[in-house]
Short mmCIF file of C-alpha atoms in Angstrom, two decimals:
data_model
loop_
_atom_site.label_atom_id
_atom_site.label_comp_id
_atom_site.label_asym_id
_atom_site.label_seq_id
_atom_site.Cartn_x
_atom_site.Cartn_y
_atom_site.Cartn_z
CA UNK A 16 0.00 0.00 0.00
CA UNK A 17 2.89 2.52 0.94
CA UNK A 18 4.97 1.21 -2.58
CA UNK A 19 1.23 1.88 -3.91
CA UNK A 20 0.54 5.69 -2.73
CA UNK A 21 4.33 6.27 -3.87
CA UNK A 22 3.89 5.19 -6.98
CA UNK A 23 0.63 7.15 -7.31
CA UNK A 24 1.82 10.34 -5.84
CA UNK A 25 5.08 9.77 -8.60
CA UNK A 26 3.50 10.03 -11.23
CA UNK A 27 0.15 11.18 -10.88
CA UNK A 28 -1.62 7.74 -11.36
CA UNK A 29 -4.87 8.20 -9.02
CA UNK A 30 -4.76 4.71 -8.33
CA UNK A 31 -7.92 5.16 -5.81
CA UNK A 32 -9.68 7.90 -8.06
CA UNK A 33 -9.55 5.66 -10.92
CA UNK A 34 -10.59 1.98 -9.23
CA UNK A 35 -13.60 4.12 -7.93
CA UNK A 36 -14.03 5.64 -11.49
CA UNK A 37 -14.09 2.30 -13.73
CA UNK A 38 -16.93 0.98 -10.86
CA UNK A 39 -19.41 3.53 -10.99
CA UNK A 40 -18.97 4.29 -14.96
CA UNK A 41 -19.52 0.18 -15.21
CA UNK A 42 -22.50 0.74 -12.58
CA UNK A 43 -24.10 3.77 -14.88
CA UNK A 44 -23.27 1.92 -18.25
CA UNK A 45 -25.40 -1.41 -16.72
CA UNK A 46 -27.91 1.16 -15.65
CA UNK A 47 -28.44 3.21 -18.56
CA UNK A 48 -28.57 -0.10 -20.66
CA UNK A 49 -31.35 -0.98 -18.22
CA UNK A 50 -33.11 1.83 -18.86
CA UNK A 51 -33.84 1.63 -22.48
CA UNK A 52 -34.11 -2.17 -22.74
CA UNK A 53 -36.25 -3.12 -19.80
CA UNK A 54 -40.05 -3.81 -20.31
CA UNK A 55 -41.60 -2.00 -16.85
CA UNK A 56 -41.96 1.13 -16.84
CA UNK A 57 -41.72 1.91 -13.47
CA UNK A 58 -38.17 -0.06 -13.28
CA UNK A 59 -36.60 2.01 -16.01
CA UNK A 60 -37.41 5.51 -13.98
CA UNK A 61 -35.59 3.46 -10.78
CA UNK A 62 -32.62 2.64 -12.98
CA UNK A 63 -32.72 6.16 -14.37
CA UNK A 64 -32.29 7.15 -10.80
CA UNK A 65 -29.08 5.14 -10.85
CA UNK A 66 -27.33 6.76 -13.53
CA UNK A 67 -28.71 10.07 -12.47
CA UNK A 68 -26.41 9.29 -8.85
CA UNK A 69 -23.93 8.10 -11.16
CA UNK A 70 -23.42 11.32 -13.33
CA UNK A 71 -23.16 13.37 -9.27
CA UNK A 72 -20.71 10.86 -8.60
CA UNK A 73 -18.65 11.82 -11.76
CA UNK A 74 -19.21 15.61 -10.81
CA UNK A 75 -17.82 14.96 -7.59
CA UNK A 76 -14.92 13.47 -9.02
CA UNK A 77 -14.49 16.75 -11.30
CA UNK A 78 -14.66 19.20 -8.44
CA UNK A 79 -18.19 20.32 -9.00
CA UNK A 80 -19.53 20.17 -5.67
CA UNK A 81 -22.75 22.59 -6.47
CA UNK A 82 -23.15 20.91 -9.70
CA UNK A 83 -23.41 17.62 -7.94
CA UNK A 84 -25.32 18.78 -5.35
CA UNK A 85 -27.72 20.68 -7.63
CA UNK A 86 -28.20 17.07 -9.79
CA UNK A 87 -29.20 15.54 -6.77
CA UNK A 88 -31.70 18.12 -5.99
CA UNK A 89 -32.96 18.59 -8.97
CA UNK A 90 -33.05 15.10 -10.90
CA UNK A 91 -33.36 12.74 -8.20
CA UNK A 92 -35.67 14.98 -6.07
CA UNK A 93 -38.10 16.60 -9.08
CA UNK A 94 -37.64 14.93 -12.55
CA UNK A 95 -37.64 11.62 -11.20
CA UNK A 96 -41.00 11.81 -9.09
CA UNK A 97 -42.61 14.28 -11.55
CA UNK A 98 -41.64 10.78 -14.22
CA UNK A 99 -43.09 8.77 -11.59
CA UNK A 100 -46.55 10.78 -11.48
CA UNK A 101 -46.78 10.70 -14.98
CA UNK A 102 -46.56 7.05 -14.79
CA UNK A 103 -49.20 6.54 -12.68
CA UNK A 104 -50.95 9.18 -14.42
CA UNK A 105 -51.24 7.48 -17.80
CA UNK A 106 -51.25 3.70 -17.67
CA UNK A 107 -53.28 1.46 -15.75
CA UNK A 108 -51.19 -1.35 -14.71
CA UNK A 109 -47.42 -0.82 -13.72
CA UNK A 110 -46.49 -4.12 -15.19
CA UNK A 111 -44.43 -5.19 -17.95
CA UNK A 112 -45.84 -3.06 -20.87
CA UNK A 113 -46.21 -4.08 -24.69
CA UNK A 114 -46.04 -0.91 -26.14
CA UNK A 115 -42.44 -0.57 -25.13
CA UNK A 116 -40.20 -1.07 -27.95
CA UNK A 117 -40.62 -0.57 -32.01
CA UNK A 118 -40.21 -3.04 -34.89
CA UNK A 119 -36.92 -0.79 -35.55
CA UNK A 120 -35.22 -1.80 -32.43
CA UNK A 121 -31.98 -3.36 -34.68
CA UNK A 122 -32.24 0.33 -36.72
CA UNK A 123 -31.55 1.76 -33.67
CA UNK A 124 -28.54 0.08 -32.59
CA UNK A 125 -26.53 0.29 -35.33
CA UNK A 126 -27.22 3.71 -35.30
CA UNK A 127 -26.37 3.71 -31.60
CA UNK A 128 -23.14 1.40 -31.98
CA UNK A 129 -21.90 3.99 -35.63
CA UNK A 130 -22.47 6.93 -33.61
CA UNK A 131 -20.12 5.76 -30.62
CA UNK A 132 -17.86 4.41 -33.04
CA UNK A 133 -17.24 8.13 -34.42
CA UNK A 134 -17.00 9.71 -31.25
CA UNK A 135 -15.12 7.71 -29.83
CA UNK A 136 -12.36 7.78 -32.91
CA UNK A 137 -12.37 11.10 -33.09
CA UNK A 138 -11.86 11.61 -29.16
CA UNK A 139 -9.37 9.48 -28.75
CA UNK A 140 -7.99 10.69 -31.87
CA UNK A 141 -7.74 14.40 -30.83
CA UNK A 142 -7.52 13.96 -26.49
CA UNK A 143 -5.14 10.86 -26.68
CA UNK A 144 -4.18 10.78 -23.00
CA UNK A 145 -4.51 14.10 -21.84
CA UNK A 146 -4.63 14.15 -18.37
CA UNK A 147 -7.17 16.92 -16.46
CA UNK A 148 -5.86 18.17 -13.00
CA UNK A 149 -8.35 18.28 -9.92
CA UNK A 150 -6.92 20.69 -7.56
CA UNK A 151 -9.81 20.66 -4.88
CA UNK A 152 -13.19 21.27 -5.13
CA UNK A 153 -14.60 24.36 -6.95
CA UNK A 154 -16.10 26.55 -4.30
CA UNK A 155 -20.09 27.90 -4.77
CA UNK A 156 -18.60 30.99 -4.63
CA UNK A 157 -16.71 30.78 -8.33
CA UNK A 158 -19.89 29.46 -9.46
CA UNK A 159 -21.80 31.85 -8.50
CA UNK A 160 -19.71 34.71 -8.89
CA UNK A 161 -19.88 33.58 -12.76
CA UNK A 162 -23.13 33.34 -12.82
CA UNK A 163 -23.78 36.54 -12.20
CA UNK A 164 -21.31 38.45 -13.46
CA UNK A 165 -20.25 36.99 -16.33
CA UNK A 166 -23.42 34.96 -17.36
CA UNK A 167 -26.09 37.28 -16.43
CA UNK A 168 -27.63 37.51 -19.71
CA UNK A 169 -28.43 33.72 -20.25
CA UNK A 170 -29.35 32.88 -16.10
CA UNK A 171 -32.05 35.89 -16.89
CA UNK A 172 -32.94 33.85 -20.24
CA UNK A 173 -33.13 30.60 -18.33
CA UNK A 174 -35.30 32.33 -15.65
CA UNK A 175 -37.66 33.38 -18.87
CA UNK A 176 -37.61 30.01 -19.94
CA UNK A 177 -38.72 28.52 -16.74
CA UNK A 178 -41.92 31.37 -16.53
CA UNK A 179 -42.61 30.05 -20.08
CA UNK A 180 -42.41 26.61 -19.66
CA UNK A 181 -44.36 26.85 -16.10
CA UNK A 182 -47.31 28.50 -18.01
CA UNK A 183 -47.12 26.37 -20.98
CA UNK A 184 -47.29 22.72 -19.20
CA UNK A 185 -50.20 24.61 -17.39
CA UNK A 186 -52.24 25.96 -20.74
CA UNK A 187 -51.21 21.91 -22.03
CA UNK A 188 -52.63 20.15 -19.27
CA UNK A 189 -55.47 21.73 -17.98
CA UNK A 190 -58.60 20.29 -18.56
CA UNK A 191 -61.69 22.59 -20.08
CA UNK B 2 -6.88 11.18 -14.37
CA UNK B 3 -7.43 11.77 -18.09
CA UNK B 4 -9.91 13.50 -19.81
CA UNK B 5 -10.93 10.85 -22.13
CA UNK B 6 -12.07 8.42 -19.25
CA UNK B 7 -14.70 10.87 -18.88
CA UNK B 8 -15.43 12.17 -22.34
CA UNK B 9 -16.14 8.45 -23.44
CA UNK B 10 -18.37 7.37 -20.61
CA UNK B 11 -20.28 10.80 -21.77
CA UNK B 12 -20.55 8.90 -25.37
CA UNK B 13 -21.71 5.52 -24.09
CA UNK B 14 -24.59 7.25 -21.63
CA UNK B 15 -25.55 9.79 -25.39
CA UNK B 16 -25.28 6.67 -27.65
CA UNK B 17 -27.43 4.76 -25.23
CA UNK B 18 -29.79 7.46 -25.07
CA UNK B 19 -30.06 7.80 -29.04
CA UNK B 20 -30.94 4.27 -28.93
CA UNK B 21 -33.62 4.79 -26.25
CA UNK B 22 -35.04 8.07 -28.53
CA UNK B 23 -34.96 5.59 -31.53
CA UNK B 24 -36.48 2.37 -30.44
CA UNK B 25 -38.96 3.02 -27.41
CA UNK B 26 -42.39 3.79 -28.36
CA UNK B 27 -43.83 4.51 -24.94
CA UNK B 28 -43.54 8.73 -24.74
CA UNK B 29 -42.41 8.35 -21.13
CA UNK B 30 -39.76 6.25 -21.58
CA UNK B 31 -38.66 7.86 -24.27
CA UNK B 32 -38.48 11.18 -22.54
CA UNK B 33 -36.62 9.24 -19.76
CA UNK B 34 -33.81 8.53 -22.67
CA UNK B 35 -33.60 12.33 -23.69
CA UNK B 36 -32.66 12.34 -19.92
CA UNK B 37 -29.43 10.13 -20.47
CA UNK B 38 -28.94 12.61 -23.29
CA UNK B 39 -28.52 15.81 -21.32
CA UNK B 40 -26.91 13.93 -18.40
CA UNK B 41 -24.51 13.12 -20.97
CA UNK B 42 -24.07 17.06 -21.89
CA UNK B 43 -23.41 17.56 -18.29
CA UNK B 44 -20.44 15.22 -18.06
CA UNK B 45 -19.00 16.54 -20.83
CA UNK B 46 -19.69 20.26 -20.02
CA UNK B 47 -18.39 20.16 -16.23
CA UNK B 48 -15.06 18.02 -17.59
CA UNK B 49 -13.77 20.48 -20.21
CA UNK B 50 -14.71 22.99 -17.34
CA UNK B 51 -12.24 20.80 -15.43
CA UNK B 52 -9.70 20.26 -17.91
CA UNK B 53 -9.90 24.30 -18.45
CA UNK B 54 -9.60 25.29 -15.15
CA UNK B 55 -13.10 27.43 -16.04
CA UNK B 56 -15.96 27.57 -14.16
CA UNK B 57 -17.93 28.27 -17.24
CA UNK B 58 -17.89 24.73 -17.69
CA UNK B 59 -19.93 24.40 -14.20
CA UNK B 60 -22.40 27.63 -14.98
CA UNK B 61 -23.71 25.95 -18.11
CA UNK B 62 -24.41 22.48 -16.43
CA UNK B 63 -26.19 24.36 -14.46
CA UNK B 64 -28.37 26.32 -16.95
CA UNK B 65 -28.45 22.68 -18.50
CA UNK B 66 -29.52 21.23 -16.06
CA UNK B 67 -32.48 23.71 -15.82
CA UNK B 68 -33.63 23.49 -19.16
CA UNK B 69 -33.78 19.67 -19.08
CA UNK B 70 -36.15 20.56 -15.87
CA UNK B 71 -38.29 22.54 -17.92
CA UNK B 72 -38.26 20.00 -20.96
CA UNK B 73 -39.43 16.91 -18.47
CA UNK B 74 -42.27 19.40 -17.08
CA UNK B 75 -43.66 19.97 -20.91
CA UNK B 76 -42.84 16.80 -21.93
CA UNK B 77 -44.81 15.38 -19.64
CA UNK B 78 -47.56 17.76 -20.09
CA UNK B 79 -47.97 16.32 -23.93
CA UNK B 80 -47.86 12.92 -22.98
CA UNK B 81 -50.86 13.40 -20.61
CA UNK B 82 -52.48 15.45 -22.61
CA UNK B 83 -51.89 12.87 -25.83
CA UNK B 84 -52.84 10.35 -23.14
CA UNK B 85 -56.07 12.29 -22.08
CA UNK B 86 -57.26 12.31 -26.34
CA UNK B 87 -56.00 8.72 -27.11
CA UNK B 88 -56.09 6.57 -24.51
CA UNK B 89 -52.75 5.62 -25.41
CA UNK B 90 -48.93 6.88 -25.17
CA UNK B 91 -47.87 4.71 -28.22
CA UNK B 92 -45.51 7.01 -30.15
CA UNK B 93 -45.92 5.23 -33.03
CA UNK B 94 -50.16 5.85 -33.39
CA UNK B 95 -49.52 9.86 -33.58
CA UNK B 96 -49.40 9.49 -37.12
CA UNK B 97 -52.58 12.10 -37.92
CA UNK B 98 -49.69 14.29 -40.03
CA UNK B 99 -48.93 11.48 -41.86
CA UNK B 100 -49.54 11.27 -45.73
#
């Protein structure tokens, strides 16, 4: 363990960092699979939830704390139970549902497997093994220093965008 | 660590997610896989933040992260409402545009 760490801190391996890094991205991969192959409905917003912990996991490991955090809150706490409502809210039975997958399911994956296959030429082509450097966490303050000095313009366009698309789900829903 | 780990787990979860968009038929499920799309966004947006040292990077995750809010909320507004007309959220029956 002590040869380990030396070795680590010699030449910036992240031993630790990167053990931790191949389980979760395995964990999120299996997930996110899940989710678009599995028949129940109800299971494939519960794996969602997986890969949504996954991706704050991954923020973590970049330094962004509030991002994480702010995943957590948002997509675990909101989108998830607002997809669980609508659930409930259109289908009778939360079984295994026949309306789940199209006849162009192999269409799909080799358009799934030829897009990877580009991307991930061309980013190993162009980012071969550069390495990015984590020095601490990025503090709320940064971020929100940013946000509103430098990015004022779009967080008042976002804040727009959240009025419209309040009102609009609204005028959509409502029954008369 | 290096960049790419994270860039190409970003293209697995957005190729997944193109598959999901593709091949489901059932509008929740496929809104669930325009999820794994933006999540995918994210990871790439907060680790070229990272790799830059720039906490732009962060700020538009975060704006991201926002709209993707606001997509699931009208999303799921059309799918109830398609719901409340058809009786159905087969993507494949809302073909009344159709030739």
């Amino acid at each position: 363990m002590q040869l380990l760490a030396q070795v680590s801190s010699e030449t910036d391996l992240y031993v630790a960092q990167n053990i931790f890094f191949a389980v979760i991205a395995g964990t999120m991969i299996y997930a996110a699979f899940r989710v678009v192959t599995t028949a129940n409905v109800v299971h494939a917003a519960l794996w969602l939830v997986v890969v949504l912990a996954g991706v704050a996991v991954q923020f973590l490991f970049l330094g962004a704390e509030f991002v994480a955090v702010t995943q957590v809150l948002v997509y675990i706490g909101a989108v998830i139970v607002l997809f669980l409502f609508g659930v409930m809210l259109t289908r009778a039975s939360m079984g295994d549902d026949e309306t789940v997958a199209g006849e162009k399911r192999a269409m799909a994956a080799i358009v799934g497997v030829l897009l990877f296959a580009v991307m991930a030429v061309a980013l190993v082509d162009s980012f071969e093994d550069t390495r990015v450097d984590i020095d601490g966490p990025q503090g709320v303050v940064e971020v929100s220093d940013a946000i509103f000095s430098q990015y004022i313009v779009p967080f008042e366009a976002v804040s727009v965008l959240l009025l419209a698309a309040l009102i609009g789900a609204i005028v959509v829903a409502r029954k008369d | 660590m290096l960049l790419n780990q994270f860039l190409l787990l970003s293209a697995v979860l957005f190729c997944l997610g193109v598959y999901g968009v593709l091949a489901r038929k059932n509008g929740m499920l496929v809104l669930m896989s325009v999820e794994l799309i933006l999540n995918a966004v994210n990871i790439n947006l907060v680790a070229f933040g990272a790799f830059r040292a720039d906490v732009g990077g962060s700020v538009f995750a975060l704006f991201t992260i926002a709209v993707a809010a606001a997509e699931v909320g009208i999303g799921l507004a059309i799918v109830l409402l398609m719901y409340r007309n058809r009786r159905s959220i087969d993507l494949t029956q809302a073909d009344l545009l159709k030739g």
